[in-house]
mmCIF file with all atom_site columns, C-alpha atoms in Angstrom:
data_model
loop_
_atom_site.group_PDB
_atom_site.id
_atom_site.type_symbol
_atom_site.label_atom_id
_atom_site.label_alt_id
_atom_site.label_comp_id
_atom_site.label_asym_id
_atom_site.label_entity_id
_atom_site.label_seq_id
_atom_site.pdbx_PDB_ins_code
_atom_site.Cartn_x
_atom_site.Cartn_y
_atom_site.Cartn_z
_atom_site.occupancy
_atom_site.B_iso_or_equiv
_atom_site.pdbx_formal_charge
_atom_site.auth_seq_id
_atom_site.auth_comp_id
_atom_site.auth_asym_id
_atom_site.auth_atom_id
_atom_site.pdbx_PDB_model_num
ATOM 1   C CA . UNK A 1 1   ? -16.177 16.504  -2.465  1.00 39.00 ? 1   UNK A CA 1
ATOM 2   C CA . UNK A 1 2   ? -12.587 17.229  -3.277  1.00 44.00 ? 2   UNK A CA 1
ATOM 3   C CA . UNK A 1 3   ? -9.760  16.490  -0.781  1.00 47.00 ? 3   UNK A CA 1
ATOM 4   C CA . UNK A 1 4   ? -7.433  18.033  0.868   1.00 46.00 ? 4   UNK A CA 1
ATOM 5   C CA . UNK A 1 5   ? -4.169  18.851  0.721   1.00 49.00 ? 5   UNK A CA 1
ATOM 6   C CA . UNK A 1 6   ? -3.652  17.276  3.846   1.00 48.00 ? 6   UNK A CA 1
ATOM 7   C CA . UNK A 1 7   ? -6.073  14.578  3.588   1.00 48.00 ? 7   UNK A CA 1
ATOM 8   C CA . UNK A 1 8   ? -4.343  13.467  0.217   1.00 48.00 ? 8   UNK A CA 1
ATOM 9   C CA . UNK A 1 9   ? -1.095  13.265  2.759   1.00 49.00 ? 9   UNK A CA 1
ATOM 10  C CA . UNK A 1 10  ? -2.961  11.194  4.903   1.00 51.00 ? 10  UNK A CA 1
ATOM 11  C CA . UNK A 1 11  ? -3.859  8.566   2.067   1.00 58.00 ? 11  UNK A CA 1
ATOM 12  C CA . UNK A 1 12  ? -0.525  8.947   0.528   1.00 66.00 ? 12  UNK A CA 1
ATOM 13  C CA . UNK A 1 13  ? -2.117  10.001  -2.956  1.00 77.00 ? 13  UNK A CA 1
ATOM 14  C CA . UNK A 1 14  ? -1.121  13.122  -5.827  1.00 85.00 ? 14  UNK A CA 1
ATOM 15  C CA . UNK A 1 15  ? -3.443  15.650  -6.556  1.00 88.00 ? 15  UNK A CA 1
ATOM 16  C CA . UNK A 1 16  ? -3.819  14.443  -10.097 1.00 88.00 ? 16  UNK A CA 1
ATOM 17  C CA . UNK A 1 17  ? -3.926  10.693  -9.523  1.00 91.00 ? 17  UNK A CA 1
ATOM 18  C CA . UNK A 1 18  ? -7.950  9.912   -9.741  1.00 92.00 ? 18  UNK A CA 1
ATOM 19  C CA . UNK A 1 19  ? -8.487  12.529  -12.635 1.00 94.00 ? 19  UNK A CA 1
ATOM 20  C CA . UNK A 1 20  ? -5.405  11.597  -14.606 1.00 96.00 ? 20  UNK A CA 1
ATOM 21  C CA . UNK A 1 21  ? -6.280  7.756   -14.040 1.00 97.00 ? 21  UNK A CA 1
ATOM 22  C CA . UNK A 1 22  ? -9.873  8.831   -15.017 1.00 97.00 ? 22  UNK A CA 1
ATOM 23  C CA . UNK A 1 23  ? -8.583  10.906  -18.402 1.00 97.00 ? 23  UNK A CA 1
ATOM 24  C CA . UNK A 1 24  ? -6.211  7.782   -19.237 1.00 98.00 ? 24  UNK A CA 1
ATOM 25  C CA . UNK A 1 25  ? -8.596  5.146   -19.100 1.00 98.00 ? 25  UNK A CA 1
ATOM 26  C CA . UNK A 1 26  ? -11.332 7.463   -21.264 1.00 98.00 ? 26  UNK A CA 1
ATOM 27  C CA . UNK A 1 27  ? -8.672  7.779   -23.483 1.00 98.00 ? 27  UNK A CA 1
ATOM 28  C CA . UNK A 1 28  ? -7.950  4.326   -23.375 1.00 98.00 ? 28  UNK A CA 1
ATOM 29  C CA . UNK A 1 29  ? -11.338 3.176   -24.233 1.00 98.00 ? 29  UNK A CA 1
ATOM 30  C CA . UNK A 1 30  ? -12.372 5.396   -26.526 1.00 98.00 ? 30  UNK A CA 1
ATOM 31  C CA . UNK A 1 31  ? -9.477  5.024   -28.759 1.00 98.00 ? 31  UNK A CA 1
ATOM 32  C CA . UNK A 1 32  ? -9.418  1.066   -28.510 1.00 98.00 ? 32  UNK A CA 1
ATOM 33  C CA . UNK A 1 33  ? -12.852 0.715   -29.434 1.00 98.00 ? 33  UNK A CA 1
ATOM 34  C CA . UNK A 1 34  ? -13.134 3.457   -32.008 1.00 98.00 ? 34  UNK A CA 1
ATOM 35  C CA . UNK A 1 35  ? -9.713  2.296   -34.032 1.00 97.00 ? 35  UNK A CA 1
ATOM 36  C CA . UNK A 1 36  ? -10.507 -1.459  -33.144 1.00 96.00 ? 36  UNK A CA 1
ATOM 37  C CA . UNK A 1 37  ? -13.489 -1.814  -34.082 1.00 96.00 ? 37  UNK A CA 1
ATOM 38  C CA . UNK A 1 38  ? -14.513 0.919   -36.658 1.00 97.00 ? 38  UNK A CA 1
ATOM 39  C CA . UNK A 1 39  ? -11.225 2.950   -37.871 1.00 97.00 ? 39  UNK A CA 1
ATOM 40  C CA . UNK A 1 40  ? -8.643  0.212   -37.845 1.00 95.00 ? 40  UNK A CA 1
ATOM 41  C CA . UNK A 1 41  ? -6.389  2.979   -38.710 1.00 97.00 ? 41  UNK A CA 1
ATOM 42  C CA . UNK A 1 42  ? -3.382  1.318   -36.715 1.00 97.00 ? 42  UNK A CA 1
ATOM 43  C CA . UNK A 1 43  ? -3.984  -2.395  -36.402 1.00 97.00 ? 43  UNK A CA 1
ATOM 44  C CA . UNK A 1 44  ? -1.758  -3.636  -38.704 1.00 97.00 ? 44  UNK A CA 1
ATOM 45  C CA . UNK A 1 45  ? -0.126  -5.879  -35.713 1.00 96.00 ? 45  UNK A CA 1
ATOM 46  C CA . UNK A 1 46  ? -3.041  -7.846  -35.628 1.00 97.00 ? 46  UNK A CA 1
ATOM 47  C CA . UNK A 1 47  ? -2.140  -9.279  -39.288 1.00 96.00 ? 47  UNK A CA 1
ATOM 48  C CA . UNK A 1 48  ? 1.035   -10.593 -37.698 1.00 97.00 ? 48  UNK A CA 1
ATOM 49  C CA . UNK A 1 49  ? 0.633   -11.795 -34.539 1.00 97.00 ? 49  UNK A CA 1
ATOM 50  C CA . UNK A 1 50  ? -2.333  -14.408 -34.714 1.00 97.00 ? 50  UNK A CA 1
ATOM 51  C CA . UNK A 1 51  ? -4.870  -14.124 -33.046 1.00 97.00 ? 51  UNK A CA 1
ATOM 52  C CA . UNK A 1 52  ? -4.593  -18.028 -31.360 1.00 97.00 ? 52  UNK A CA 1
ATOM 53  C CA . UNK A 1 53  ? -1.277  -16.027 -29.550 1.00 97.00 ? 53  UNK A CA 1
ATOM 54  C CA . UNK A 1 54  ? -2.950  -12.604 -28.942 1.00 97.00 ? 54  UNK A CA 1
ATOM 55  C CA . UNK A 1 55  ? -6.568  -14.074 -27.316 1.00 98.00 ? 55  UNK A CA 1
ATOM 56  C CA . UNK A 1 56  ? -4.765  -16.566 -24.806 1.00 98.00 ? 56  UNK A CA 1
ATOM 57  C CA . UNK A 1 57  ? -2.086  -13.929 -23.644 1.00 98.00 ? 57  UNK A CA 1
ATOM 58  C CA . UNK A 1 58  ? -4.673  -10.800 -23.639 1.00 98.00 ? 58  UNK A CA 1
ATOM 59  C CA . UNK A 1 59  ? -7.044  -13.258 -21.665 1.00 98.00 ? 59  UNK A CA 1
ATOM 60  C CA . UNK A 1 60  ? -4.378  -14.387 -19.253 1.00 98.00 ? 60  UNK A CA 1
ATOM 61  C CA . UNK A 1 61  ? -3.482  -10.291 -18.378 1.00 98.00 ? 61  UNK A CA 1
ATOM 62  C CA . UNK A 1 62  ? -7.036  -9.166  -18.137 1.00 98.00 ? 62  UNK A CA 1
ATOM 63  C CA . UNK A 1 63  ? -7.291  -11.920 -15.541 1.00 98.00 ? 63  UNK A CA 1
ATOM 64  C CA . UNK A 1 64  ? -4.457  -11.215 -13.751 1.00 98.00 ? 64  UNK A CA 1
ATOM 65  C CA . UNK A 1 65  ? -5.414  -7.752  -13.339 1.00 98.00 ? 65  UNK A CA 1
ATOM 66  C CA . UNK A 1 66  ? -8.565  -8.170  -12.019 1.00 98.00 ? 66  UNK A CA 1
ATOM 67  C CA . UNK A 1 67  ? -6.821  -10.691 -9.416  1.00 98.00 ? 67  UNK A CA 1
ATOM 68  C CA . UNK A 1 68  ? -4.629  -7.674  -8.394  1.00 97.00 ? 68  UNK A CA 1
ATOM 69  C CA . UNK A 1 69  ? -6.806  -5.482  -8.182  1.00 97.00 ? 69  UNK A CA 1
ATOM 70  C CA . UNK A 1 70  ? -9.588  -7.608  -6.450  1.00 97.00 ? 70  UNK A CA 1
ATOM 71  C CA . UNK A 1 71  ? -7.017  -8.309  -3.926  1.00 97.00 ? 71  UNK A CA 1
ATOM 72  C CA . UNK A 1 72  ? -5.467  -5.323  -3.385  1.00 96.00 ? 72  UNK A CA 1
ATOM 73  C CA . UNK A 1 73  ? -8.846  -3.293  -2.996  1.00 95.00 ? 73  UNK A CA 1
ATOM 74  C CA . UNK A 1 74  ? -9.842  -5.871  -0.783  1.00 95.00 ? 74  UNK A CA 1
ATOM 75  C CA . UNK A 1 75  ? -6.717  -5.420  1.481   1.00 93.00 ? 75  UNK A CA 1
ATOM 76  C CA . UNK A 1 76  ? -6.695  -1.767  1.307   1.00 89.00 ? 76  UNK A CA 1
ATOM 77  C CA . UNK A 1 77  ? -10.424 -1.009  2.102   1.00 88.00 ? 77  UNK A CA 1
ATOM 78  C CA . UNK A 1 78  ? -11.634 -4.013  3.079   1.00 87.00 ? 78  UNK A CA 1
ATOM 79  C CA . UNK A 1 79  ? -9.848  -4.334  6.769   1.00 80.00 ? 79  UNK A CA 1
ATOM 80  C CA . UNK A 1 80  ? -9.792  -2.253  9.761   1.00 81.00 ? 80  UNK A CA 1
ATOM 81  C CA . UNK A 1 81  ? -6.500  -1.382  11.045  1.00 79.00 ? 81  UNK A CA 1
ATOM 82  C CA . UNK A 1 82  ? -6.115  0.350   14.566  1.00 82.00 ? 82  UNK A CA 1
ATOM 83  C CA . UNK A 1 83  ? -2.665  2.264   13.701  1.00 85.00 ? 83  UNK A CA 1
ATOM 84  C CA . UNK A 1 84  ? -1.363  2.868   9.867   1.00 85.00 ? 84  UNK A CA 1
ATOM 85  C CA . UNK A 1 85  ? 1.369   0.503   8.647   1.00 88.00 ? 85  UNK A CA 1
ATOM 86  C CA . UNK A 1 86  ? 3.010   -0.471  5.843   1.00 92.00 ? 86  UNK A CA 1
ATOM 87  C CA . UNK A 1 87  ? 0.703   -3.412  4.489   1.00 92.00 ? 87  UNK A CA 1
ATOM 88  C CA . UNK A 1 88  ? 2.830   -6.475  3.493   1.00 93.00 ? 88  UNK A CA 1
ATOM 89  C CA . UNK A 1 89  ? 0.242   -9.393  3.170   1.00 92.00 ? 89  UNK A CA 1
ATOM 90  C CA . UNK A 1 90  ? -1.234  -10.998 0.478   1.00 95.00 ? 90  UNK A CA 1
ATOM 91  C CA . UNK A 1 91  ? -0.645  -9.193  -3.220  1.00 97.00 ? 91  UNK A CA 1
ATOM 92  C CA . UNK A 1 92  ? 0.887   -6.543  -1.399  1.00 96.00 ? 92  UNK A CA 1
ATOM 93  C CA . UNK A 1 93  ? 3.965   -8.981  -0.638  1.00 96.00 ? 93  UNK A CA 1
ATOM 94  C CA . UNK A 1 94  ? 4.638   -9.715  -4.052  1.00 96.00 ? 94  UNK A CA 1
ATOM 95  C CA . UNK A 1 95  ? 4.774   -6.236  -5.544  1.00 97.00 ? 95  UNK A CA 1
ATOM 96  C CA . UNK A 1 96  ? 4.356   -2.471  -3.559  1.00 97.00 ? 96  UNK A CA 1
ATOM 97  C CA . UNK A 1 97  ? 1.696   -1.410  -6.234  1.00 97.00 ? 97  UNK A CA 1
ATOM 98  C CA . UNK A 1 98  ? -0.707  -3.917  -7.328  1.00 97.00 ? 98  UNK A CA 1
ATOM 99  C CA . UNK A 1 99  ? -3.572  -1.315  -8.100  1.00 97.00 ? 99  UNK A CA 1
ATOM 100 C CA . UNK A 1 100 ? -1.835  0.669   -10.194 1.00 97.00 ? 100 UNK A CA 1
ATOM 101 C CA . UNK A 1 101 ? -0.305  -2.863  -11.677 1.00 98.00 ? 101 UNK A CA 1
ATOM 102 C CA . UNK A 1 102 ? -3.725  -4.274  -12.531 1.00 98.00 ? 102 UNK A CA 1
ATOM 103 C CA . UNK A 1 103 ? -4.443  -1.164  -14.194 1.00 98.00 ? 103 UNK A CA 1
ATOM 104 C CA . UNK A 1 104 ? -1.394  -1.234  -16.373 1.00 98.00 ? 104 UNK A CA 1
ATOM 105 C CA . UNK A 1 105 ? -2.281  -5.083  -17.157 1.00 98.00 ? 105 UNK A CA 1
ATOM 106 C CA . UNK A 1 106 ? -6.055  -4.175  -17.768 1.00 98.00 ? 106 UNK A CA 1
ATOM 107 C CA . UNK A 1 107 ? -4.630  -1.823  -21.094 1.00 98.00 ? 107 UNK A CA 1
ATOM 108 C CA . UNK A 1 108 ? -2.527  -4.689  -21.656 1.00 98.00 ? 108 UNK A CA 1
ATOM 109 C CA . UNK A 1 109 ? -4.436  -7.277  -21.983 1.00 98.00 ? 109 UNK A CA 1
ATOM 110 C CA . UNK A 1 110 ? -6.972  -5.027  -23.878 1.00 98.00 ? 110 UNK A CA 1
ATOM 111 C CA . UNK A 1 111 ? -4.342  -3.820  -26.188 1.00 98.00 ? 111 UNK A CA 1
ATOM 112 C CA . UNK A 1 112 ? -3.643  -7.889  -26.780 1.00 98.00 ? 112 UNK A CA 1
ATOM 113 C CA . UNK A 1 113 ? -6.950  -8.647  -27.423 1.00 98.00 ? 113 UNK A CA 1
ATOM 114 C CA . UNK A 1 114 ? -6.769  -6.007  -30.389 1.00 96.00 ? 114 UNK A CA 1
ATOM 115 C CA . UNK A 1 115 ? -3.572  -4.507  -31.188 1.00 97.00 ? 115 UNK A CA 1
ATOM 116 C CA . UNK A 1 116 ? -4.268  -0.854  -31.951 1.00 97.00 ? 116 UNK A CA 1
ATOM 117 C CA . UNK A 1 117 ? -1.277  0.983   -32.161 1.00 98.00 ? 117 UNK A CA 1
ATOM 118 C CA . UNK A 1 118 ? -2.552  4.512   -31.494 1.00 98.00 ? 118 UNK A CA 1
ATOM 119 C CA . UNK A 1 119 ? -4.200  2.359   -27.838 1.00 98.00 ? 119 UNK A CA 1
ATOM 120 C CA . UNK A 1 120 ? -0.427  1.159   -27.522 1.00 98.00 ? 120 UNK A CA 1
ATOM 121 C CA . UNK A 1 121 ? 0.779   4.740   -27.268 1.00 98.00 ? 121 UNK A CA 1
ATOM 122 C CA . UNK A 1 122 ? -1.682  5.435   -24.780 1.00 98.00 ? 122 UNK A CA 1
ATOM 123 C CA . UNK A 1 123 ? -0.906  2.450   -22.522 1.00 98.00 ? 123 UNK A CA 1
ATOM 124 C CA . UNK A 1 124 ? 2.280   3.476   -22.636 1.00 98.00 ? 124 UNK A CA 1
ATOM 125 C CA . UNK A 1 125 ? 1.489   7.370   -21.328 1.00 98.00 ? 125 UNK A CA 1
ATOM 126 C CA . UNK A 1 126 ? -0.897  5.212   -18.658 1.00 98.00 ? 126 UNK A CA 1
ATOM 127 C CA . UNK A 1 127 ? 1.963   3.560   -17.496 1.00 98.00 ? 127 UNK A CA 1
ATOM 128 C CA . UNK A 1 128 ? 4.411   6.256   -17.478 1.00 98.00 ? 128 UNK A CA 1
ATOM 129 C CA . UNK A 1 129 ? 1.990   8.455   -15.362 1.00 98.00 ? 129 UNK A CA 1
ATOM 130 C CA . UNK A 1 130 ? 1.209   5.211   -12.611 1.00 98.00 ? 130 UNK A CA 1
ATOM 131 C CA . UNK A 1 131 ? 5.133   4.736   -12.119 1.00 98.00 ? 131 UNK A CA 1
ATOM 132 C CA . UNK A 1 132 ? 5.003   8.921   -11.523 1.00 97.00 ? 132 UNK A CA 1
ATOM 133 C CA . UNK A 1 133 ? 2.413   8.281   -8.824  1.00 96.00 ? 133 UNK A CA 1
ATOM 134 C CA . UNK A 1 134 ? 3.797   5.419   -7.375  1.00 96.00 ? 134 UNK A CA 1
ATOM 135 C CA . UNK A 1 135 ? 7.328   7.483   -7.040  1.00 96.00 ? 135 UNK A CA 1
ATOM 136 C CA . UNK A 1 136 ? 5.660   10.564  -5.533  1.00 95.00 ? 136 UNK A CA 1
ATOM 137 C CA . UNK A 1 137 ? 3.223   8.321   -3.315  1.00 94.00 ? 137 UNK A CA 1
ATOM 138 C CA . UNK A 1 138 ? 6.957   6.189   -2.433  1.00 96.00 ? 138 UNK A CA 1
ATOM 139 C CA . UNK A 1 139 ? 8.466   9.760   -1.222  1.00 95.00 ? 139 UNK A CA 1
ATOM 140 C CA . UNK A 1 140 ? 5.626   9.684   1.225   1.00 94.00 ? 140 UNK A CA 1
ATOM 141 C CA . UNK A 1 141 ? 5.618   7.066   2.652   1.00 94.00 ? 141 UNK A CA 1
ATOM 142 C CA . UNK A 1 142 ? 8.996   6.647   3.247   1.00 96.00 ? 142 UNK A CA 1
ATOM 143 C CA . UNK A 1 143 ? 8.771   9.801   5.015   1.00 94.00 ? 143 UNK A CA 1
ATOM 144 C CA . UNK A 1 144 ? 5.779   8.167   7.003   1.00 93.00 ? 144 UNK A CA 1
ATOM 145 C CA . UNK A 1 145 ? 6.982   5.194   7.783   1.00 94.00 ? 145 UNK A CA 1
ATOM 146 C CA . UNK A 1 146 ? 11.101  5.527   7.357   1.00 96.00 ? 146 UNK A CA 1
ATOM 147 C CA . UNK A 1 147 ? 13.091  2.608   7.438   1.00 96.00 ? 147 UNK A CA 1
ATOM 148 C CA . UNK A 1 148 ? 10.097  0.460   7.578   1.00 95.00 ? 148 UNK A CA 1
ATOM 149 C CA . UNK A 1 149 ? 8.426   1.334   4.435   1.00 96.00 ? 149 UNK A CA 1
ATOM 150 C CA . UNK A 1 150 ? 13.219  1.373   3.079   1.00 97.00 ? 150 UNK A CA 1
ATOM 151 C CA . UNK A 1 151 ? 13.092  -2.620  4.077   1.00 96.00 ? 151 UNK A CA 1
ATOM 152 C CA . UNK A 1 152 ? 9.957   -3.309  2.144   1.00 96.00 ? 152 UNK A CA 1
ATOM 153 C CA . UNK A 1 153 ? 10.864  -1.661  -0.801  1.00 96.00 ? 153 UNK A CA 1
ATOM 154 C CA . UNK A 1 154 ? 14.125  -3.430  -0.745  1.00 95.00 ? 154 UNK A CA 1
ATOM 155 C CA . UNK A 1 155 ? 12.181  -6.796  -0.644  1.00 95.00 ? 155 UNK A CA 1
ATOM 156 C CA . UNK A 1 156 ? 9.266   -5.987  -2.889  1.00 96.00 ? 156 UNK A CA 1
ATOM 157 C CA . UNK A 1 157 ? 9.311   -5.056  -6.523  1.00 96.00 ? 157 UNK A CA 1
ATOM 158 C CA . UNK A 1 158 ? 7.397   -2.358  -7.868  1.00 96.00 ? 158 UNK A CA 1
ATOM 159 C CA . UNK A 1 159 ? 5.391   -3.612  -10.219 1.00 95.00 ? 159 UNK A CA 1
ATOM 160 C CA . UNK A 1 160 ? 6.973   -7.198  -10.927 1.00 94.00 ? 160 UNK A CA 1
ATOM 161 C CA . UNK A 1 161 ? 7.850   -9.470  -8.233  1.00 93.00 ? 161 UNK A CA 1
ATOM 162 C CA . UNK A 1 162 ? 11.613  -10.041 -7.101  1.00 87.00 ? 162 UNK A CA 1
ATOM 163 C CA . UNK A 1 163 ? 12.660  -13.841 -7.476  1.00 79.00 ? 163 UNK A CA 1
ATOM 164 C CA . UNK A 1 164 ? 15.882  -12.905 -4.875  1.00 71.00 ? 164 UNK A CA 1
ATOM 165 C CA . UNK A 1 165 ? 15.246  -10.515 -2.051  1.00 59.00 ? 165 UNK A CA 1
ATOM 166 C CA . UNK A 1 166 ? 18.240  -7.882  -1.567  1.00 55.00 ? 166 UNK A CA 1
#
């Protein structure tokens, strides 16, 4: 079942944003795997950079991710709230976007794990097209929630946490 325009409003989500996070992480996959594994057409990185740097650090990510998005699926779906509000607790206090965050850090630490270049471009499209959604889904809520939703996002990174608060 496909939703609706208005619907969409209501959750504060683009048109595109499951089937172009769906295409992405296909993408992802497929090309990881099939030039990791079998082509090796662009790994040349992982000749440099050893592989007792690349397995700790790719480890580390994929764990944070899962953390982030754990958490912020938890908050998100997991609680009943009577009136919509911008949600400031838990992950969601230390940056605005920690879905699309573990997502970016899932292709990350992937990409770490075995550096295929032609992967590395496609992380980097990934990420380009989360920071799109989370500037259109941003225009909506501040329209939602105004100078609530103004105060958070001058307290709250994006995507990486802010050591001073404006």
């Amino acid at each position: 079942m496909r939703k609706s325009k208005t619907t969409r409003e209501k959750w504060f989500e683009h048109a595109l944003c499951d089937a172009g996070q769906i295409i992405f992480a296909l993408l992802f996959f497929g090309i990881w795997i099939a030039d990791s594994f079998f082509l090796k057409y662009t790994t040349q990185l992982n000749d440099i950079v050893p592989a007792l740097i690349r397995k700790p650090i790719g480890i580390m990510l994929l764990c944070l991710s899962a953390y982030c998005a754990w958490s912020g699926l938890r908050i998100v779906f997991g609680e009943v709230r009577e009136s919509p509000s911008v949600i400031r607790k838990g992950v969601f206090g230390i940056v605005r976007h920690p879905i699309y965050l573990s997502e970016v850090l899932l292709y990350l630490g992937l990409f770490m794990l075995n550096m295929s270049l032609a992967a590395g471009v496609v992380l980097l499209g990934a990420a380009a097209f989360l920071y799109y959604l989370s500037k259109y889904e941003e225009k909506l809520l501040l329209k939602r929630f105004g100078d609530g939703y103004r105060s958070y996002m001058r307290e709250v990174g994006m995507w990486s946490p802010r050591l001073r608060r404006k």
